[in-house]
Short mmCIF file of C-alpha atoms and ligand atoms in Angstrom, two decimals:
data_model
loop_
_atom_site.label_atom_id
_atom_site.label_comp_id
_atom_site.label_asym_id
_atom_site.label_seq_id
_atom_site.Cartn_x
_atom_site.Cartn_y
_atom_site.Cartn_z
CA UNK A 1058 116.03 76.25 95.56
CA UNK A 1059 112.45 77.30 96.22
CA UNK A 1060 111.24 76.81 99.75
CA UNK A 1061 107.75 76.11 98.57
CA UNK A 1062 106.81 74.33 101.78
CA UNK A 1063 107.31 77.45 103.89
CA UNK A 1064 105.25 80.51 103.57
CA UNK A 1065 106.24 83.88 104.86
CA UNK A 1066 104.51 85.76 107.60
CA UNK A 1067 102.76 88.07 105.21
CA UNK A 1068 101.15 85.12 103.44
CA UNK A 1069 99.70 84.06 106.76
CA UNK A 1070 98.26 87.52 107.26
CA UNK A 1071 96.68 87.66 103.84
CA UNK A 1072 95.89 84.01 103.39
CA UNK A 1073 92.14 84.53 102.99
CA UNK A 1074 92.71 87.09 100.29
CA UNK A 1075 95.26 84.99 98.46
CA UNK A 1076 93.05 81.96 98.64
CA UNK A 1077 90.12 83.65 97.01
CA UNK A 1078 92.39 84.60 94.16
CA UNK A 1079 93.79 81.10 93.92
CA UNK A 1080 90.55 79.24 94.01
CA UNK A 1081 87.68 81.34 92.76
CA UNK A 1082 86.12 79.38 89.88
CA UNK A 1083 85.54 82.48 87.77
CA UNK A 1084 89.28 82.84 87.48
CA UNK A 1085 90.27 79.21 87.52
CA UNK A 1086 88.49 78.53 84.21
CA UNK A 1087 87.55 74.97 84.98
CA UNK A 1088 84.39 73.66 86.42
CA UNK A 1089 84.35 73.25 90.17
CA UNK A 1090 83.26 69.85 91.43
CA UNK A 1091 79.66 69.76 92.62
CA UNK A 1092 79.12 69.08 96.34
CA UNK A 1093 78.50 65.42 95.60
CA UNK A 1094 81.78 65.19 93.69
CA UNK A 1095 83.79 66.91 96.43
CA UNK A 1096 85.86 64.53 98.45
CA UNK A 1097 85.32 64.88 102.17
CA UNK A 1098 88.24 62.53 102.73
CA UNK A 1099 90.53 65.56 102.36
CA UNK A 1100 88.85 67.29 105.28
CA UNK A 1101 90.71 66.83 108.58
CA UNK A 1102 88.90 65.19 111.46
CA UNK A 1103 88.54 67.08 114.71
CA UNK A 1104 88.56 65.57 118.21
CA UNK A 1105 87.64 67.02 121.60
CA UNK A 1106 90.41 69.09 123.25
CA UNK A 1107 93.13 68.35 120.65
CA UNK A 1108 91.04 69.42 117.63
CA UNK A 1109 92.85 68.53 114.38
CA UNK A 1110 96.26 68.39 116.07
CA UNK A 1111 97.39 65.20 114.30
CA UNK A 1112 96.56 66.53 110.84
CA UNK A 1113 98.12 69.91 111.64
CA UNK A 1114 101.28 68.20 112.83
CA UNK A 1115 101.42 65.88 109.83
CA UNK A 1116 101.10 68.74 107.33
CA UNK A 1117 103.18 71.33 109.21
CA UNK A 1118 105.83 71.54 106.48
CA UNK A 1119 103.42 72.15 103.61
CA UNK A 1120 100.56 74.07 105.20
CA UNK A 1121 99.71 76.11 102.12
CA UNK A 1122 99.25 73.05 99.89
CA UNK A 1123 97.29 71.27 102.60
CA UNK A 1124 94.97 74.23 103.21
CA UNK A 1125 94.47 74.52 99.45
CA UNK A 1126 93.43 70.85 99.29
CA UNK A 1127 90.99 71.34 102.18
CA UNK A 1128 89.36 74.30 100.44
CA UNK A 1129 89.08 72.43 97.15
CA UNK A 1130 87.42 69.53 98.96
CA UNK A 1131 84.98 71.69 100.92
CA UNK A 1132 81.60 72.07 99.13
CA UNK A 1133 81.30 75.68 100.39
CA UNK A 1134 84.97 76.53 99.82
CA UNK A 1135 85.02 77.32 103.52
CA UNK A 1136 86.25 75.28 106.45
CA UNK A 1137 86.60 75.70 110.20
CA UNK A 1138 89.93 74.29 111.26
CA UNK A 1139 89.97 73.33 114.94
CA UNK A 1140 93.31 73.86 116.63
CA UNK A 1141 94.01 72.33 120.04
CA UNK A 1142 92.40 73.80 123.16
CA UNK A 1143 89.40 75.29 121.39
CA UNK A 1144 91.22 77.71 119.04
CA UNK A 1145 89.67 77.92 115.59
CA UNK A 1146 90.75 79.25 112.22
CA UNK A 1147 88.19 79.96 109.52
CA UNK A 1148 89.59 79.27 106.06
CA UNK A 1149 87.69 80.54 103.08
CA UNK A 1150 88.09 80.72 99.33
CA UNK A 1151 84.49 81.71 98.83
CA UNK A 1152 84.26 85.14 97.15
CA UNK A 1153 80.99 85.97 98.95
CA UNK A 1154 82.60 85.32 102.34
CA UNK A 1155 85.68 87.31 101.47
CA UNK A 1156 83.54 90.25 100.37
CA UNK A 1157 81.54 89.98 103.60
CA UNK A 1158 84.70 89.92 105.76
CA UNK A 1159 86.88 92.45 103.96
CA UNK A 1160 84.21 94.82 102.66
CA UNK A 1161 80.55 94.67 103.71
CA UNK A 1162 81.06 93.82 107.40
CA UNK A 1163 84.72 94.78 107.71
CA UNK A 1164 84.41 96.46 111.17
CA UNK A 1165 83.11 93.18 112.65
CA UNK A 1166 86.25 91.28 111.69
CA UNK A 1167 88.99 92.77 113.80
CA UNK A 1168 92.42 91.21 114.07
CA UNK A 1169 91.80 90.72 117.76
CA UNK A 1170 93.90 90.89 120.89
CA UNK A 1171 95.49 87.42 120.50
CA UNK A 1172 96.77 88.16 117.01
CA UNK A 1173 98.07 91.60 117.98
CA UNK A 1174 99.90 90.28 121.06
CA UNK A 1175 101.59 87.62 118.93
CA UNK A 1176 103.02 90.18 116.51
CA UNK A 1177 103.42 93.15 118.84
CA UNK A 1178 107.13 92.65 119.54
CA UNK A 1179 108.02 93.17 115.87
CA UNK A 1180 105.17 95.24 114.47
CA UNK A 1181 104.28 97.32 117.53
CA UNK A 1182 101.24 99.39 116.58
CA UNK A 1183 101.92 99.36 112.82
CA UNK A 1184 99.08 99.10 110.29
CA UNK A 1185 99.12 95.28 110.14
CA UNK A 1186 98.69 94.99 113.87
CA UNK A 1187 95.96 97.46 114.81
CA UNK A 1188 92.20 97.72 114.47
CA UNK A 1189 89.54 100.42 114.46
CA UNK A 1190 90.46 104.10 114.45
CA UNK A 1191 94.17 103.41 114.81
CA UNK A 1192 94.07 101.29 111.63
CA UNK A 1193 91.91 103.83 109.79
CA UNK A 1194 94.27 106.70 110.58
CA UNK A 1195 97.35 104.84 109.31
CA UNK A 1196 95.47 103.61 106.28
CA UNK A 1197 94.51 107.18 105.40
CA UNK A 1198 98.01 108.57 105.65
CA UNK A 1199 99.40 105.58 103.71
CA UNK A 1200 96.77 105.93 100.95
CA UNK A 1201 97.48 109.62 100.70
CA UNK A 1202 101.23 109.11 100.27
CA UNK A 1203 100.89 106.22 97.82
CA UNK A 1204 98.66 108.35 95.61
CA UNK A 1205 101.21 111.14 95.25
CA UNK A 1206 103.13 111.43 91.98
CA UNK A 1207 106.28 112.32 93.89
CA UNK A 1208 106.35 109.03 95.83
CA UNK A 1209 105.82 107.09 92.62
CA UNK A 1210 108.75 108.97 91.08
CA UNK A 1211 110.88 108.26 94.16
CA UNK A 1212 110.04 104.53 94.02
CA UNK A 1213 110.77 104.46 90.28
CA UNK A 1214 114.23 105.96 90.83
CA UNK A 1215 115.05 103.58 93.69
CA UNK A 1216 114.02 100.47 91.72
CA UNK A 1217 115.74 101.71 88.57
CA UNK A 1218 119.02 102.14 90.42
CA UNK A 1219 118.78 98.77 92.19
CA UNK A 1220 118.09 97.14 88.81
CA UNK A 1221 120.84 98.72 86.76
CA UNK A 1222 123.55 98.90 89.44
CA UNK A 1223 122.94 95.57 91.17
CA UNK A 1224 120.43 93.04 89.84
CA UNK A 1225 121.22 93.20 86.13
CA UNK A 1226 125.04 93.07 86.56
CA UNK A 1227 124.74 90.05 88.88
CA UNK A 1228 122.41 88.23 86.47
CA UNK A 1229 124.56 89.13 83.44
CA UNK A 1230 127.75 87.91 85.11
CA UNK A 1231 126.09 84.73 86.15
CA UNK A 1232 124.77 84.14 82.62
CA UNK A 1233 128.20 84.87 81.11
CA UNK A 1234 129.92 82.40 83.44
CA UNK A 1235 127.10 79.83 83.28
CA UNK A 1236 126.96 80.03 87.09
CA UNK A 1237 124.02 78.79 89.14
CA UNK A 1238 122.15 81.38 91.21
CA UNK A 1239 119.65 80.94 94.00
CA UNK A 1240 117.07 83.22 92.41
CA UNK A 1241 114.84 83.20 95.48
CA UNK A 1242 117.69 84.54 97.60
CA UNK A 1243 118.67 87.13 94.97
CA UNK A 1244 115.11 88.40 94.66
CA UNK A 1245 114.70 88.62 98.43
CA UNK A 1246 117.85 90.74 98.60
CA UNK A 1247 116.58 92.85 95.69
CA UNK A 1248 113.17 93.41 97.36
CA UNK A 1249 114.73 94.12 100.78
CA UNK A 1250 117.12 96.76 99.41
CA UNK A 1251 114.27 98.42 97.51
CA UNK A 1252 111.77 98.49 100.35
CA UNK A 1253 114.32 99.69 102.94
CA UNK A 1254 115.29 102.55 100.64
CA UNK A 1255 111.64 103.43 99.97
CA UNK A 1256 110.53 103.15 103.60
CA UNK A 1257 113.57 104.52 105.50
CA UNK A 1258 115.88 105.97 102.89
CA UNK A 1259 118.35 103.34 104.16
CA UNK A 1260 120.34 101.08 101.84
CA UNK A 1261 121.27 97.71 103.39
CA UNK A 1262 123.16 96.89 100.12
CA UNK A 1263 122.18 93.27 100.62
CA UNK A 1264 122.25 92.60 96.88
CA UNK A 1265 125.94 92.97 96.18
CA UNK A 1266 128.11 90.62 94.09
CA UNK A 1267 129.61 88.97 97.20
CA UNK A 1268 126.06 88.38 98.55
CA UNK A 1269 127.07 89.69 101.98
CA UNK A 1270 125.28 89.28 105.27
CA UNK A 1271 123.55 92.45 106.52
CA UNK A 1272 122.68 92.77 110.16
CA UNK A 1273 119.42 94.66 109.72
CA UNK A 1274 118.12 92.43 106.91
CA UNK A 1275 119.15 89.20 108.65
CA UNK A 1276 117.60 90.27 111.97
CA UNK A 1277 114.39 91.32 110.24
CA UNK A 1278 114.25 87.95 108.50
CA UNK A 1279 114.79 86.08 111.77
CA UNK A 1280 112.14 88.09 113.62
CA UNK A 1281 109.61 87.46 110.82
CA UNK A 1282 110.36 83.72 110.83
CA UNK A 1283 109.82 83.49 114.59
CA UNK A 1284 106.55 85.49 114.39
CA UNK A 1285 105.44 83.07 111.70
CA UNK A 1286 106.23 80.10 113.97
CA UNK A 1287 104.25 81.76 116.76
CA UNK A 1288 101.22 82.16 114.49
CA UNK A 1289 101.39 78.53 113.44
CA UNK A 1290 101.99 77.17 116.95
CA UNK A 1291 99.49 74.51 118.03
CA UNK A 1292 100.15 75.29 121.69
CA UNK A 1293 100.84 79.04 121.93
CA UNK A 1294 101.41 78.80 125.68
CA UNK A 1295 104.76 77.12 124.89
CA UNK A 1296 106.25 80.18 123.17
CA UNK A 1297 104.73 82.41 125.85
CA UNK A 1298 106.56 80.42 128.56
CA UNK A 1299 109.78 80.60 126.49
CA UNK A 1300 109.28 84.34 126.17
CA UNK A 1301 108.78 84.68 129.90
CA UNK A 1302 111.94 82.68 130.62
CA UNK A 1303 113.82 84.31 127.73
CA UNK A 1304 114.97 80.97 126.30
CA UNK A 1305 114.95 79.14 122.93
CA UNK A 1306 113.66 80.91 119.83
CA UNK A 1307 112.12 83.64 122.00
CA UNK A 1308 115.59 84.65 123.15
CA UNK A 1309 116.65 84.92 119.50
CA UNK A 1310 113.48 86.88 118.77
CA UNK A 1311 114.26 89.41 121.46
CA UNK A 1312 117.79 89.89 120.09
CA UNK A 1313 116.63 90.17 116.46
CA UNK A 1314 113.89 92.67 117.31
CA UNK A 1315 116.25 94.80 119.35
CA UNK A 1316 118.63 95.02 116.35
CA UNK A 1317 115.74 95.99 114.03
CA UNK A 1318 114.30 98.56 116.44
CA UNK A 1319 117.67 100.03 117.38
CA UNK A 1320 118.54 100.45 113.72
CA UNK A 1321 115.10 101.99 113.05
CA UNK A 1322 115.47 104.39 115.99
CA UNK A 1323 118.89 105.54 114.76
CA UNK A 1324 117.49 106.10 111.28
CA UNK A 1325 114.56 108.11 112.61
CA UNK A 1326 117.03 110.29 114.55
CA UNK A 1327 119.17 110.85 111.42
CA UNK A 1328 116.12 111.67 109.33
CA UNK A 1329 114.81 114.21 111.80
CA UNK A 1330 118.20 115.95 111.78
CA UNK A 1331 118.46 115.79 107.99
CA UNK A 1332 115.00 117.36 107.57
CA UNK A 1333 115.82 120.12 110.02
CA UNK A 1334 119.04 120.92 108.17
CA UNK A 1335 117.44 120.73 104.69
CA UNK A 1336 113.82 121.81 105.07
CA UNK A 1337 113.48 122.44 101.32
CA UNK A 1338 114.35 118.97 99.98
CA UNK A 1339 112.12 118.29 96.93
CA UNK A 1340 109.26 115.83 97.53
CA UNK A 1341 110.51 113.47 94.84
CA UNK A 1342 113.67 112.87 96.95
CA UNK A 1343 111.76 111.87 100.06
CA UNK A 1344 111.33 108.34 101.41
CA UNK A 1345 108.20 107.38 103.36
CA UNK A 1346 109.74 108.07 106.76
CA UNK A 1347 110.72 111.62 105.77
CA UNK A 1348 107.20 112.21 104.43
CA UNK A 1349 105.57 111.09 107.68
CA UNK A 1350 107.98 113.25 109.72
CA UNK A 1351 107.44 116.24 107.48
CA UNK A 1352 103.65 115.80 107.77
CA UNK A 1353 104.06 116.31 111.54
CA UNK A 1354 104.03 112.67 112.75
CA UNK A 1355 107.13 113.08 114.86
CA UNK A 1356 106.51 110.49 117.58
CA UNK A 1357 109.48 108.14 117.23
CA UNK A 1358 107.61 104.99 118.24
CA UNK A 1359 104.69 105.76 115.90
CA UNK A 1360 106.78 106.36 112.77
CA UNK A 1361 109.06 103.39 113.52
CA UNK A 1362 106.06 101.06 113.82
CA UNK A 1363 104.54 102.33 110.57
CA UNK A 1364 107.75 101.92 108.63
CA UNK A 1365 108.47 98.40 109.98
CA UNK A 1366 105.01 97.33 108.77
CA UNK A 1367 105.79 98.73 105.33
CA UNK A 1368 109.01 96.77 105.16
CA UNK A 1369 107.07 93.62 105.98
CA UNK A 1370 104.39 94.53 103.41
CA UNK A 1371 106.80 95.11 100.57
CA UNK A 1372 109.58 92.61 101.17
CA UNK A 1373 108.23 89.07 101.08
CA UNK A 1374 105.27 89.91 98.84
CA UNK A 1375 107.38 91.34 96.03
CA UNK A 1376 110.17 88.78 96.23
CA UNK A 1377 107.82 85.80 96.47
CA UNK A 1378 105.67 87.12 93.59
CA UNK A 1379 108.77 87.49 91.40
CA UNK A 1380 110.16 84.10 92.41
CA UNK A 1381 106.93 82.37 91.43
CA UNK A 1382 106.84 84.39 88.21
CA UNK A 1383 110.26 83.18 87.08
CA UNK A 1384 109.55 79.64 88.23
CA UNK A 1385 106.37 79.60 86.13
CA UNK A 1386 108.24 81.10 83.17
CA UNK A 1387 110.76 78.29 83.36
CA UNK A 1388 107.87 75.85 83.03
CA UNK A 1389 106.19 77.79 80.19
CA UNK A 1390 108.77 78.57 77.46
CA UNK A 1391 106.06 79.77 75.05
CA UNK A 1392 105.12 82.55 77.49
CA UNK A 1393 108.80 83.36 78.04
CA UNK A 1394 109.21 83.72 74.28
CA UNK A 1395 106.26 86.08 73.96
CA UNK A 1396 107.50 88.22 76.84
CA UNK A 1397 110.98 88.45 75.28
CA UNK A 1398 109.43 89.50 71.95
CA UNK A 1399 107.40 92.19 73.68
CA UNK A 1400 110.44 93.52 75.55
CA UNK A 1401 112.59 93.56 72.38
CA UNK A 1402 109.86 95.30 70.38
CA UNK A 1403 109.43 97.85 73.13
CA UNK A 1404 113.17 98.49 73.46
CA UNK A 1405 113.75 98.92 69.70
CA UNK A 1406 112.71 102.58 69.78
CA UNK A 1407 114.15 103.23 73.22
CA UNK A 1408 117.54 104.88 73.70
CA UNK A 1409 118.31 102.95 76.86
CA UNK A 1410 119.21 99.27 77.06
CA UNK A 1411 116.59 98.68 79.77
CA UNK A 1412 112.90 99.57 79.71
CA UNK A 1413 111.81 102.53 81.80
CA UNK A 1414 108.82 102.33 84.14
CA UNK A 1415 106.77 104.34 81.62
CA UNK A 1416 107.70 101.95 78.78
CA UNK A 1417 106.96 98.92 80.94
CA UNK A 1418 103.43 100.19 81.47
CA UNK A 1419 102.70 99.55 77.80
CA UNK A 1420 103.77 95.91 77.88
CA UNK A 1421 100.34 94.36 78.06
CA UNK A 1422 101.44 90.75 77.68
CA UNK A 1423 104.15 90.99 80.34
CA UNK A 1424 101.73 92.74 82.69
CA UNK A 1425 99.12 90.03 82.15
CA UNK A 1426 101.72 87.31 82.77
CA UNK A 1427 102.69 88.89 86.10
CA UNK A 1428 99.01 89.11 87.13
CA UNK A 1429 98.48 85.52 86.05
CA UNK A 1430 101.41 84.24 88.11
CA UNK A 1431 100.16 86.11 91.20
CA UNK A 1432 96.70 84.61 90.67
C1 HEM B 1062 103.40 91.55 94.87
C2 HEM B 1062 103.41 92.39 95.87
C3 HEM B 1062 102.27 92.59 96.85
C4 HEM B 1062 101.17 91.82 97.12
C5 HEM B 1062 100.78 90.49 96.49
C6 HEM B 1062 100.41 92.51 98.15
C7 HEM B 1062 99.21 92.06 98.69
C8 HEM B 1062 98.44 92.73 99.60
C9 HEM B 1062 97.16 92.29 100.11
C10 HEM B 1062 96.46 91.02 99.69
C11 HEM B 1062 96.74 93.20 101.01
C12 HEM B 1062 95.45 93.18 101.81
C13 HEM B 1062 95.71 92.66 103.18
C14 HEM B 1062 94.48 92.71 104.07
O1 HEM B 1062 93.47 93.32 103.72
O2 HEM B 1062 94.57 92.16 105.17
C15 HEM B 1062 97.75 94.25 101.06
C16 HEM B 1062 97.66 95.35 101.88
C17 HEM B 1062 98.64 96.31 101.98
N1 HEM B 1062 99.83 96.35 101.29
FE1 HEM B 1062 100.41 95.06 99.86
N2 HEM B 1062 101.07 93.66 98.49
C18 HEM B 1062 102.21 93.77 97.73
C19 HEM B 1062 103.16 94.76 97.78
C20 HEM B 1062 103.12 95.83 98.66
C21 HEM B 1062 104.14 96.87 98.75
C22 HEM B 1062 105.40 96.94 97.88
C23 HEM B 1062 103.75 97.71 99.75
C24 HEM B 1062 104.39 98.95 100.32
C25 HEM B 1062 105.54 99.37 100.19
C26 HEM B 1062 102.49 97.23 100.26
C27 HEM B 1062 101.78 97.83 101.29
C28 HEM B 1062 100.54 97.44 101.72
C29 HEM B 1062 99.76 98.16 102.71
C30 HEM B 1062 100.17 99.45 103.43
C31 HEM B 1062 98.56 97.46 102.86
C32 HEM B 1062 97.37 97.87 103.71
C33 HEM B 1062 97.27 97.13 104.99
C34 HEM B 1062 95.97 97.44 105.68
O3 HEM B 1062 95.19 98.24 105.22
O4 HEM B 1062 95.77 96.85 106.75
N3 HEM B 1062 102.14 96.10 99.58
N4 HEM B 1062 98.77 93.94 100.19
#
């Protein structure tokens, strides 16, 4: 059931960061081959004008595995991948390079106009699609909110409800009836419901026993998929022509984005009204959108862009991390056993059947297993 060959848009955005985690030798615990041992046969050849088009085309359905192989084979854990028509992508799993790019010389490594134009339709001027002062401003307001106790409490309540009212009953029923579940799909629904409630205060109720379709969630998914195709395109002028002519996947993109944005605009309108009518709502009941509005960021376009970026940030990351976690558990029954023991020990003294967020914080082994699977 796992679509391991595809990787979501967010993975493309954070690929350098993920790769350092995947490949740094300090964490990998086995000796890295010396330059002489590294096999250059894994490195794609590049030709004038077309670059590494043939290799890119051949590996298009398993890019992540292919890129991982390239980085393993490169003596510097860094490689310049030549796309057709002179476009280049720098891949790195070298911790020193990642530190240089993301920390020491961060202002020199902007996302750039090309990247921003590609994602603008969906992300607008949200945090994942802006540079410089615009990025800094959004980063500051996001950091401030995420450090408040009240937002943590709000998130805890949302996740708790989604777990006990939806995820656990569906899993229990399935276990009772020995039914087969597509866990990747279930976890995507789980993550989407959670992040929409946290970001907008809107419940798509995508994780319901009948596993229904939901217009907002499905349109968001489609828009993300098409952005991902755009980023991977070997000849970006093709999608730009399609966009101009409003045909093919670009036509679908336009429709999907208009559903997402229309829904977002309606929600912003409702929220503004709700806040005006109830100015004294306690902080711990407020989603991110309400917090931004209450802090005086009332421009509709601005708050919509911020919140759409948050949905992207929290949806695929969480569901993919959990999917990999359970897949790895299924391959490592000893770890599964230890986690179950820790949960049972923890729950012995607890009144509730499920662990609370506070109790989960003390489960060192489970925490380490989650970190390990993300690594
Ligand atoms: C397992 C889950 C997650 C993983 C693996 C993950 C991973 C990451 C990584 C690697 C970055 C750095 C990206 C970069 O510097 O370009 C990042 C940034 C960020 N993430 Fe997450 N994330 C997760 C969940 C979430 C959730 C649930 C939210 C919010 C609801 C979130 C919001 C953000 C934001 C706002 C940024 C900052 C973007 C920026 O400064 O440009 N993430 N995340």
